[in-house]
Tab-separated table of C-alpha atoms in Angstrom:
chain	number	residue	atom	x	y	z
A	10	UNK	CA	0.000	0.000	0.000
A	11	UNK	CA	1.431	3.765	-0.926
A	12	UNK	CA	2.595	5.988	2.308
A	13	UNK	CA	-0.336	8.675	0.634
A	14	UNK	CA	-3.475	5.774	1.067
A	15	UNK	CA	-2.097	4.889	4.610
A	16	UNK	CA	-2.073	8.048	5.439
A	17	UNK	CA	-5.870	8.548	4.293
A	18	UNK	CA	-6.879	5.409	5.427
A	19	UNK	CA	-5.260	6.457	8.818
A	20	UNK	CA	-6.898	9.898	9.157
A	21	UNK	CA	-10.333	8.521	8.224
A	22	UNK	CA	-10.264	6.615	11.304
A	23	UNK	CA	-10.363	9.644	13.648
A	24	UNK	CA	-13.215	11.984	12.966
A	25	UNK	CA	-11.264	14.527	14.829
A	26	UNK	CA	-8.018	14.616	11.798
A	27	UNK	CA	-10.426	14.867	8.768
A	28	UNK	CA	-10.879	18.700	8.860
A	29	UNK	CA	-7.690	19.439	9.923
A	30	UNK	CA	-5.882	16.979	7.418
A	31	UNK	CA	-8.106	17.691	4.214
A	32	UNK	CA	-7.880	21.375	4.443
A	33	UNK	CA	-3.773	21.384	4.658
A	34	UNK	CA	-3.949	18.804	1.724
A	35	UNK	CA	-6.326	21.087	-0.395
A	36	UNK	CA	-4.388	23.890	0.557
A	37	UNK	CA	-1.642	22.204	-0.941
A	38	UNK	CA	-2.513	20.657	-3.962
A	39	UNK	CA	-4.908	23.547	-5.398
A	40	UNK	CA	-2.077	26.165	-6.402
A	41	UNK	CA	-0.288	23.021	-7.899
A	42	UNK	CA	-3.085	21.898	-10.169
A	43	UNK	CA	-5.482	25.085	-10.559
A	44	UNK	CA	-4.099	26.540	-13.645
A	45	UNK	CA	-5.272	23.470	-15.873
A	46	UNK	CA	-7.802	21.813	-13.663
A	47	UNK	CA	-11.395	23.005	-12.983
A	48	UNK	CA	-12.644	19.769	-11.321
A	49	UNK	CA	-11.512	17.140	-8.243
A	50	UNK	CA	-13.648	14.537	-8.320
A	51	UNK	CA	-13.478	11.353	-9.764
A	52	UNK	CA	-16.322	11.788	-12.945
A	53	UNK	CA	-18.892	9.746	-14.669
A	54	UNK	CA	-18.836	7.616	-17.810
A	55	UNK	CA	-22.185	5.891	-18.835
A	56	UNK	CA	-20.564	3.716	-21.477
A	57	UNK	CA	-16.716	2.970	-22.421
A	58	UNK	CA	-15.496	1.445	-25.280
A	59	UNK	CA	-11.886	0.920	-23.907
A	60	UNK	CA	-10.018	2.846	-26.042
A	61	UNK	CA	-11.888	6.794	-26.121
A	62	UNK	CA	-10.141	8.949	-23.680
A	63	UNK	CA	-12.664	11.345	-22.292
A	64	UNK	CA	-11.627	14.686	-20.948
A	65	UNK	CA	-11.188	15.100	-17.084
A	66	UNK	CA	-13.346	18.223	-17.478
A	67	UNK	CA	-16.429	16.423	-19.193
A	68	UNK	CA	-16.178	13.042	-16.924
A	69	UNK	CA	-16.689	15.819	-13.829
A	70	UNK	CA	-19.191	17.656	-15.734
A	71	UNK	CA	-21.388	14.388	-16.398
A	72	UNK	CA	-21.221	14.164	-12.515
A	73	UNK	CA	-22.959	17.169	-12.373
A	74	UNK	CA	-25.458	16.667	-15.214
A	75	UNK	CA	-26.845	13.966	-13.141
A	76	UNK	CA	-28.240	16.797	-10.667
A	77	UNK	CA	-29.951	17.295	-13.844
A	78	UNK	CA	-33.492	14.991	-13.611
A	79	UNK	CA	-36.645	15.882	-14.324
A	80	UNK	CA	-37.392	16.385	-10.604
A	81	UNK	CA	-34.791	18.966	-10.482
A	82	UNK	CA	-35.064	20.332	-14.069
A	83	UNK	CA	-39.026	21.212	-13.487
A	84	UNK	CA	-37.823	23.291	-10.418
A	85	UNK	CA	-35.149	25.016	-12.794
A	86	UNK	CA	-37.735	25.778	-15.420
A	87	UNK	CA	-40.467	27.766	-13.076
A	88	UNK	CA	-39.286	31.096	-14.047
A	89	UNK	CA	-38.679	31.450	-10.234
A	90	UNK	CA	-34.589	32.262	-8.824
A	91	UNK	CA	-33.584	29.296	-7.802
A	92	UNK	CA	-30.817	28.890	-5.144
A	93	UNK	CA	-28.448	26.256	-5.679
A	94	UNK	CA	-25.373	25.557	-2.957
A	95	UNK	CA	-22.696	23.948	-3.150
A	96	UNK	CA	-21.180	22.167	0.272
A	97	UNK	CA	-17.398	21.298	-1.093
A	98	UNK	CA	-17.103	22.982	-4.285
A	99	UNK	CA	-13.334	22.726	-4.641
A	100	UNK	CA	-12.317	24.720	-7.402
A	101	UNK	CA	-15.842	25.287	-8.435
A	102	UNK	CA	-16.268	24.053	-12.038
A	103	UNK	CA	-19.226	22.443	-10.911
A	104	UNK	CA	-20.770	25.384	-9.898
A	105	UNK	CA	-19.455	27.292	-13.009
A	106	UNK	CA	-20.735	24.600	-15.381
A	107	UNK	CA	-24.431	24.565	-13.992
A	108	UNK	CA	-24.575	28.713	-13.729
A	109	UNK	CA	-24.111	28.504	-17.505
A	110	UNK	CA	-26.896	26.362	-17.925
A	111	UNK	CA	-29.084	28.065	-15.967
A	112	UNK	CA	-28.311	31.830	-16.053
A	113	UNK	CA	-31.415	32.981	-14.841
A	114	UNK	CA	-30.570	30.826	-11.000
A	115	UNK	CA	-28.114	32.133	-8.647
A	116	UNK	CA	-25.073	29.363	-7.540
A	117	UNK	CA	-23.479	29.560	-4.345
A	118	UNK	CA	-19.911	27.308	-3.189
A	119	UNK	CA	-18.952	26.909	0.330
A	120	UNK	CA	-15.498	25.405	0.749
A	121	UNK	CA	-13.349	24.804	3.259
A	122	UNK	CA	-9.916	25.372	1.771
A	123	UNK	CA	-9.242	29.055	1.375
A	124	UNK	CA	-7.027	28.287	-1.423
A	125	UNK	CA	-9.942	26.552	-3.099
A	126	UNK	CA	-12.129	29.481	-2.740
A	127	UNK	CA	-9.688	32.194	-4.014
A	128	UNK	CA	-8.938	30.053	-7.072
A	129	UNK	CA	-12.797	29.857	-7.320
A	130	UNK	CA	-13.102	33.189	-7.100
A	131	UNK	CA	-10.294	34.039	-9.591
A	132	UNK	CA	-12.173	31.721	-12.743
A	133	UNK	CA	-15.311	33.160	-11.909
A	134	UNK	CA	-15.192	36.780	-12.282
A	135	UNK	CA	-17.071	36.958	-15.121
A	136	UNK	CA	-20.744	35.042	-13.498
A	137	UNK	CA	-23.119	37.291	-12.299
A	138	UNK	CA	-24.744	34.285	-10.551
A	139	UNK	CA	-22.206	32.817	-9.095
A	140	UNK	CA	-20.722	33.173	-5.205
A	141	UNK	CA	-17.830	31.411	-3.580
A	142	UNK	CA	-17.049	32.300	0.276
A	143	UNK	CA	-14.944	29.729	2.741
A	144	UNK	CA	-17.278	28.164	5.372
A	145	UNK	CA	-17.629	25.017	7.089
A	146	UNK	CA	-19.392	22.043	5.777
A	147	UNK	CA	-20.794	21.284	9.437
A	148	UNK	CA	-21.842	25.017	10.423
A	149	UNK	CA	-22.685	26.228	6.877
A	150	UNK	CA	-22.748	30.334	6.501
A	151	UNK	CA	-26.558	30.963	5.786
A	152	UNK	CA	-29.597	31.090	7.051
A	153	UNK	CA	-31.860	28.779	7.435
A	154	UNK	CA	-34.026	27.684	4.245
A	155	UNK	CA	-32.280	29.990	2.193
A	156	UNK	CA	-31.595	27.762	-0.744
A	157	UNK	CA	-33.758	25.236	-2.926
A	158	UNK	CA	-31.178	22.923	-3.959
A	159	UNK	CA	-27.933	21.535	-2.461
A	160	UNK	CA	-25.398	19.555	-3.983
A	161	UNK	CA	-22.348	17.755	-2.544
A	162	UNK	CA	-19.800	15.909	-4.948
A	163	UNK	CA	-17.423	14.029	-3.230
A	164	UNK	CA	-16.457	15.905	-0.185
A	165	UNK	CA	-18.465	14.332	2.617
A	166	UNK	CA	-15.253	11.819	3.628
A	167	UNK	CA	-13.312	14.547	4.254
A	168	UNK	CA	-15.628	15.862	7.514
A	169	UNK	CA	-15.270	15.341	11.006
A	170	UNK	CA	-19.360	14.863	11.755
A	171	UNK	CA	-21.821	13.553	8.934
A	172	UNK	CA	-24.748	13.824	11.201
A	173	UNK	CA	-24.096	17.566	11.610
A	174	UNK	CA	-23.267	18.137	8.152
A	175	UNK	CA	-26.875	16.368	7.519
A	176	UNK	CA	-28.528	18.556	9.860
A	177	UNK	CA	-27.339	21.634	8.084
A	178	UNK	CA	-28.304	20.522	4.855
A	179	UNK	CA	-31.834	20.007	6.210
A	180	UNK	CA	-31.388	23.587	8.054
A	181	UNK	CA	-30.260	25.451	5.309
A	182	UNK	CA	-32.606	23.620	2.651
A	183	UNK	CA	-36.154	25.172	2.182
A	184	UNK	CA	-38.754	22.795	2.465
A	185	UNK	CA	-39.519	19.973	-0.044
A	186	UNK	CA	-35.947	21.125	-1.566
A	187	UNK	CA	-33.535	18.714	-2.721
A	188	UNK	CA	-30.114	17.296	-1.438
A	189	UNK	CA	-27.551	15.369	-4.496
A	190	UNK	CA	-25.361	13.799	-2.358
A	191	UNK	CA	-22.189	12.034	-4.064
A	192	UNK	CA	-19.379	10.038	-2.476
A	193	UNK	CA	-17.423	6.614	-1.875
A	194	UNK	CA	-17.956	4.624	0.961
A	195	UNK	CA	-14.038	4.669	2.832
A	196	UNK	CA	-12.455	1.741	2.222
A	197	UNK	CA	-11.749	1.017	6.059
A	198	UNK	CA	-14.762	0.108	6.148
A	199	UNK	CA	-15.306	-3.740	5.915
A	200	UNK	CA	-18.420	-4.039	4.447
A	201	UNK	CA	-19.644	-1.140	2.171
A	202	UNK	CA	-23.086	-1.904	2.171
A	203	UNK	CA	-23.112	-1.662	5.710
A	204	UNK	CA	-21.733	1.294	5.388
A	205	UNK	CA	-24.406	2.664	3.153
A	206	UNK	CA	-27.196	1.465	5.769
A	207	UNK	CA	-26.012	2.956	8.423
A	208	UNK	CA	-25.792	6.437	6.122
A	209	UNK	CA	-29.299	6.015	5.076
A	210	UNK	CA	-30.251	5.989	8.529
A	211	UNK	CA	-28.245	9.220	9.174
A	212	UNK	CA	-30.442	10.922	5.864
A	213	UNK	CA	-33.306	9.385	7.691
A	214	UNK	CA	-32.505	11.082	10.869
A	215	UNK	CA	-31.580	14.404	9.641
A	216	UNK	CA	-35.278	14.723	8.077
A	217	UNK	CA	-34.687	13.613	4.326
A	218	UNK	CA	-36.143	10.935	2.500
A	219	UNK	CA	-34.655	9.160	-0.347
A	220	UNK	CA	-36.281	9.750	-3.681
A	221	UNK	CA	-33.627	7.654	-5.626
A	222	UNK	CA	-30.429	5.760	-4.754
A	223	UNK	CA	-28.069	4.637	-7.214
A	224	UNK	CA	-24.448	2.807	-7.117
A	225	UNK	CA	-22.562	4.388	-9.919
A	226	UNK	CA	-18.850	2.504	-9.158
A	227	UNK	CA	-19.057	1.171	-13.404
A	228	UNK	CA	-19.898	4.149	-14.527
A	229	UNK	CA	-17.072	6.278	-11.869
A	230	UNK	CA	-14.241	3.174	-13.118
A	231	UNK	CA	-15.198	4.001	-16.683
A	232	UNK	CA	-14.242	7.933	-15.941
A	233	UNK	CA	-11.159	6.864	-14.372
A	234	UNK	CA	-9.810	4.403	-17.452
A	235	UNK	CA	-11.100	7.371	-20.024
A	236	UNK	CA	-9.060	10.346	-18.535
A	237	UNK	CA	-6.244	7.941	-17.400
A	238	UNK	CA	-4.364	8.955	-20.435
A	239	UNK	CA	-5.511	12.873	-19.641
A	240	UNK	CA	-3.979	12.405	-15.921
A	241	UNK	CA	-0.358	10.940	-16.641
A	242	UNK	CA	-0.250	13.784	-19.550
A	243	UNK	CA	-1.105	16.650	-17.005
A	244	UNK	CA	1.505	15.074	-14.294
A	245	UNK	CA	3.979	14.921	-16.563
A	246	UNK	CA	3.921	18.066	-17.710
A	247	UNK	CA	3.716	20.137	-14.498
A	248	UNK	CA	6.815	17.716	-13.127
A	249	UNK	CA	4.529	16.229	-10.313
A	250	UNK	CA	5.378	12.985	-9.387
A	251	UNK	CA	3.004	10.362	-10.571
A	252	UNK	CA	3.493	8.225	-6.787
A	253	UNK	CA	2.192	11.068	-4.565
A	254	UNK	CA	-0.272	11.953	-6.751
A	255	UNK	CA	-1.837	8.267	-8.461
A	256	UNK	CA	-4.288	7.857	-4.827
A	257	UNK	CA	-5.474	11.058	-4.700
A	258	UNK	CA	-6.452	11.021	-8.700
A	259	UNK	CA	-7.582	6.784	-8.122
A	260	UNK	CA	-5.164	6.377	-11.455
A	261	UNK	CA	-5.276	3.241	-12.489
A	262	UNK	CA	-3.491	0.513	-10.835
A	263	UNK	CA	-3.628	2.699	-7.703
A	264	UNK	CA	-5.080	1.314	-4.141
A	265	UNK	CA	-8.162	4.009	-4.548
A	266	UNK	CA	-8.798	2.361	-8.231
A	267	UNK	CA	-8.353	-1.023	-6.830
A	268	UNK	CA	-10.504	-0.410	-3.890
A	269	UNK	CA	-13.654	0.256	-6.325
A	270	UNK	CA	-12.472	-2.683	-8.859
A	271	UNK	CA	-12.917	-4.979	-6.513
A	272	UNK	CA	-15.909	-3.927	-4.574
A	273	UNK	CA	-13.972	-2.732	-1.439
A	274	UNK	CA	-15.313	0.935	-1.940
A	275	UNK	CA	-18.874	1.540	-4.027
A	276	UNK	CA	-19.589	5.036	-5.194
A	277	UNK	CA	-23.101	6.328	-4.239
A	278	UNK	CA	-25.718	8.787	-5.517
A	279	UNK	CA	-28.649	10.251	-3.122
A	280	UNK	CA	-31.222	12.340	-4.154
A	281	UNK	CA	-32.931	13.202	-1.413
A	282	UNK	CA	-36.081	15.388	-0.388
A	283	UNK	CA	-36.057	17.312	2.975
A	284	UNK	CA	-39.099	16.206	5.004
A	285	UNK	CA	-39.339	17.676	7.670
């Protein structure tokens, strides 16, 4: 096992390191990457033929076209200014990519990396509807029921308290709105669908009720083999070292890859409805 994936493995075992840990990694890695990345996450490939590479930038952005349903798309079309939030939005071309679909509703990213934000910040000066302002995941900088839809893209592993970040989704969230929720289950965790029990319990608990669950791991591999090629390109030209940075991208043949190919992590989709 890499030094990088015991050391995440390690911190994910103590609520009390995640914050701490993920912010000084962030912190790190965004001025490194920012120039030529817009996106962190891990992306979304319906079908792969095994030989089309896919950009990194449109694997993330099918991530975020999944937000995209009817249920959601009915609430975009009202004519009404719809808030959208984003808990996690790294460098925010999430965020950017859904404001210009939908110029008429006003985006807002919370991060906690300051380095994410002000790289956020710097791409977006030209949105009108867009915000970015460093907050906290578990104590989230608005008021209550102040926004119609938030979204959260694999982030979620990196905080300290799940239950609190639940119950300030449901705060923040006006009622009936609608929660995407995105991530992998930590692979120190035994038995994933465990896992994913005892997290639908924690929805349950925090006042949402699932309106659709999906596992998406094929579809997340298939982003990771179709911007493989993208990845080692990028590393190689920046002069990053492809060993400290193969876990953190799940490259193939890394222990993160691995861990989905063989069913050790599964990577989840919630939409959820705030009930109460």
């Amino acid at each position: 096992m890499s030094i990088s994936m015991k050391i995440f493995n390690f911190v994910q075992r103590f609520d009390f390191l995640k914050k701490i840990f993920f912010k000084k990694m962030y912190d790190k890695i965004s001025p490194k990457i920012n120039d030529n990345i817009d996106f962190m996450n891990y992306g979304f490939v319906a079908e792969w033929d095994g030989a089309e590479n896919i950009s990194i930038a449109e694997a993330s952005e099918n991530l975020y076209r999944l937000c995209l349903d009817e249920l959601s798309l009915n609430r975009f079309k009202s004519g009404s200014k719809v808030k959208v939030l984003e808990v996690g939005s790294g460098l925010g071309g999430g965020l950017r990519f859904l404001s210009k679909q939908f110029r008429d509703c006003y985006f807002y990213g919370v991060d906690l990396s300051e380095k994410n934000i002000f790289f956020s910040n710097l791409k977006s000066k030209s949105y009108s509807n867009l915000y970015f302002q460093n907050g906290d995941a578990e104590n989230i900088p608005y008021e209550n029921e102040f926004f119609d839809i938030v979204i959260n893209v694999e982030s979620s592993h990196c905080y300290s308290s799940l239950d609190r970040f639940f119950m300030d989704v449901n705060r923040v969230l006006k009622n009936k709105g609608v929660f995407y929720y995105m991530d992998f289950t930590p692979a120190i965790y035994s038995d994933p669908c465990m896992y994913l029990s005892t997290l639908k319990n924690k929805l349950s608990n925090s006042g949402f009720d699932i309106y659709a669950y999906r596992d998406i791991t094929e579809q997340v591999l298939n982003s990771l083999n179709a911007t493989h090629a993208e990845k080692e390109l990028f590393l190689q030209k920046k002069g990053l070292k492809k060993d400290r940075y193969c876990d953190f991208a799940a490259m193939i043949g890394s222990e993160a890859y691995n861990y989905f190919k063989k069913g050790i992590s599964i990577y989840f989709l919630f939409v959820l409805i705030k009930s109460k």
